[in-house]
Structure formats: C-alpha cells, structure tokens
mmCIF file of C-alpha atoms in Angstrom:
data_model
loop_
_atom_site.group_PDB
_atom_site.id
_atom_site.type_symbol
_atom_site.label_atom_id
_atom_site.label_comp_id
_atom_site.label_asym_id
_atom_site.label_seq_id
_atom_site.Cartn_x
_atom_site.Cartn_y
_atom_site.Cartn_z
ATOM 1 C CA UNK A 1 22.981 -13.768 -2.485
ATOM 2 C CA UNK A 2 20.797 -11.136 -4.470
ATOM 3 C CA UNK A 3 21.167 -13.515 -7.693
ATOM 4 C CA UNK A 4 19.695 -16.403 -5.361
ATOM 5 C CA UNK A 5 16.943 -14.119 -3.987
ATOM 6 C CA UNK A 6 16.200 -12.952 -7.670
ATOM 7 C CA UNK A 7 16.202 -17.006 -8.961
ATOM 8 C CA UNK A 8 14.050 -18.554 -6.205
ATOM 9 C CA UNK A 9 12.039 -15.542 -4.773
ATOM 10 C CA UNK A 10 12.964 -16.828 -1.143
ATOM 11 C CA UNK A 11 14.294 -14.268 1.278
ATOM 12 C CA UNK A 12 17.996 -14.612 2.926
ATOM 13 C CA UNK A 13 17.488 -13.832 6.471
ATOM 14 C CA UNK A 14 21.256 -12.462 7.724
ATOM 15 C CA UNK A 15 22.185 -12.842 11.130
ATOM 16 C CA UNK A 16 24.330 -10.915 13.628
ATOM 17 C CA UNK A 17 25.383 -13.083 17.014
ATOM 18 C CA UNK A 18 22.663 -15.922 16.347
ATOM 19 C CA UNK A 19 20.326 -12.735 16.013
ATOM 20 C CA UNK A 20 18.200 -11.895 13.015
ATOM 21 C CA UNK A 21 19.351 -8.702 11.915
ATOM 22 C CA UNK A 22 18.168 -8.010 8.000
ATOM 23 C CA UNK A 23 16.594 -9.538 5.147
ATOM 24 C CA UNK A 24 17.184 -9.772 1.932
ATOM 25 C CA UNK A 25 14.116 -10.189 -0.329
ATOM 26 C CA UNK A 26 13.436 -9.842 -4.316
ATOM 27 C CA UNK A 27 12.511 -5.889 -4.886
ATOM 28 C CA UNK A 28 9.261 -7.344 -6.578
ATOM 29 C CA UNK A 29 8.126 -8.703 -3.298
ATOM 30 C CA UNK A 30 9.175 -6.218 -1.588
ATOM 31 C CA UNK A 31 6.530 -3.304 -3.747
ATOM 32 C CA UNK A 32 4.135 -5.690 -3.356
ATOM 33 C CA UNK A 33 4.480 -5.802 0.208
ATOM 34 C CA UNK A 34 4.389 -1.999 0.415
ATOM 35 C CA UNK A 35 1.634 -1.776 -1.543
ATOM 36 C CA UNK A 36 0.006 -4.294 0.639
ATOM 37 C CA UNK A 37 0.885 -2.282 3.561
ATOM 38 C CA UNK A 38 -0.606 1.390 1.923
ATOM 39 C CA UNK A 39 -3.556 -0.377 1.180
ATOM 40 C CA UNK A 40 -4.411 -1.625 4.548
ATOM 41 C CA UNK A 41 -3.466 1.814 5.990
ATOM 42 C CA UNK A 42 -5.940 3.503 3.201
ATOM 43 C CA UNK A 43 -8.404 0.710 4.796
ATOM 44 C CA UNK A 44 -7.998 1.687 8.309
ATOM 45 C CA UNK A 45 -8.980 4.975 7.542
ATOM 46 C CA UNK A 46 -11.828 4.464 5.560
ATOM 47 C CA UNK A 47 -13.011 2.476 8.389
ATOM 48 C CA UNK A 48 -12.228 5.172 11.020
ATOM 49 C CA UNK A 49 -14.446 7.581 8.539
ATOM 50 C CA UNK A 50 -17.195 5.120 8.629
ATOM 51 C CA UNK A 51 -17.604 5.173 12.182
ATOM 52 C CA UNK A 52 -17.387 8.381 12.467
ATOM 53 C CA UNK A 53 -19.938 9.178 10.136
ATOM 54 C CA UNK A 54 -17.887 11.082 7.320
ATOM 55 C CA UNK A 55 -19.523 9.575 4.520
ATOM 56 C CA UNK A 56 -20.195 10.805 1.143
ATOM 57 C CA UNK A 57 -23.815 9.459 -0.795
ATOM 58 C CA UNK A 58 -22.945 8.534 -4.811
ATOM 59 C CA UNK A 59 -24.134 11.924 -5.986
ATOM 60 C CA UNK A 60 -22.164 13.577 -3.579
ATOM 61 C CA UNK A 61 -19.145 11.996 -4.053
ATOM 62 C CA UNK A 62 -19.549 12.223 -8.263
ATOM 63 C CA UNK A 63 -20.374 16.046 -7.705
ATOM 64 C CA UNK A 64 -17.145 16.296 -6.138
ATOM 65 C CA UNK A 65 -15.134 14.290 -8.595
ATOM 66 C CA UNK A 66 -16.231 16.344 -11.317
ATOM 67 C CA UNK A 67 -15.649 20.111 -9.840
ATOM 68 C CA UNK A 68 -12.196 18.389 -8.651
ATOM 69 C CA UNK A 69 -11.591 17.645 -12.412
ATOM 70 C CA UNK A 70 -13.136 20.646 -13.538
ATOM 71 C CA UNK A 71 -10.786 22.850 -11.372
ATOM 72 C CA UNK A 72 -7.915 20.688 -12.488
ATOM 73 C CA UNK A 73 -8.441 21.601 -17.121
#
C-alpha cells in the first residue's frame, strides 16, 4: 500500500464495516497539507487583528523588527 501511495500520489482510503476509517496518503502531501492548514490559521488571525484594529504602520513594524534583532546579537 505505502509503495502504491508513494508511486501514484493517490491516497488509499481504508475502511472498517463499509465505513471510512483512515487514510493513507504520501508524507509529501501530507506537509503540504499542514502547511496549508497553518497558513490559513496564521490568516484567520491576521484577519481577526485587522478588524480589531491591531495594526502596525511600516515604520512601526521595521522599528520593531530591528530592536527584536537587536535584543537577539
């Protein structure tokens, strides 16, 4: 099974009972999907900030970046 999910990049769906119970899918589809999944989370808080108000000009966000990398040498 895993050398057929490696080969054709398709995911093997195993079943229990006629239920779906796991997948198996090729681990480089798999960190891509987590990625995918972080960056919509990092998304849905960056829009949360933005409605909010907590918003940073340019300046103020590149003073910041440079006393955080100062403090960091």
């Amino acid at each position: 099974m895993v050398k057929n999910v490696e080969e054709t990049k398709s995911p093997i769906i195993i079943t229990q009972n006629g239920e779906a119970g796991a997948v198996v899918i090729d681990i480089e589809i798999y960190q891509k999907t987590l990625n995918a999944i972080n960056l919509v989370k990092l998304l849905s808080f960056s829009e949360i900030d933005l409605k909010n108000g907590n918003t940073l000009t340019h300046e103020e966000a590149k003073k910041r970046f440079e006393k955080t990398i100062g403090e960091t040498k």
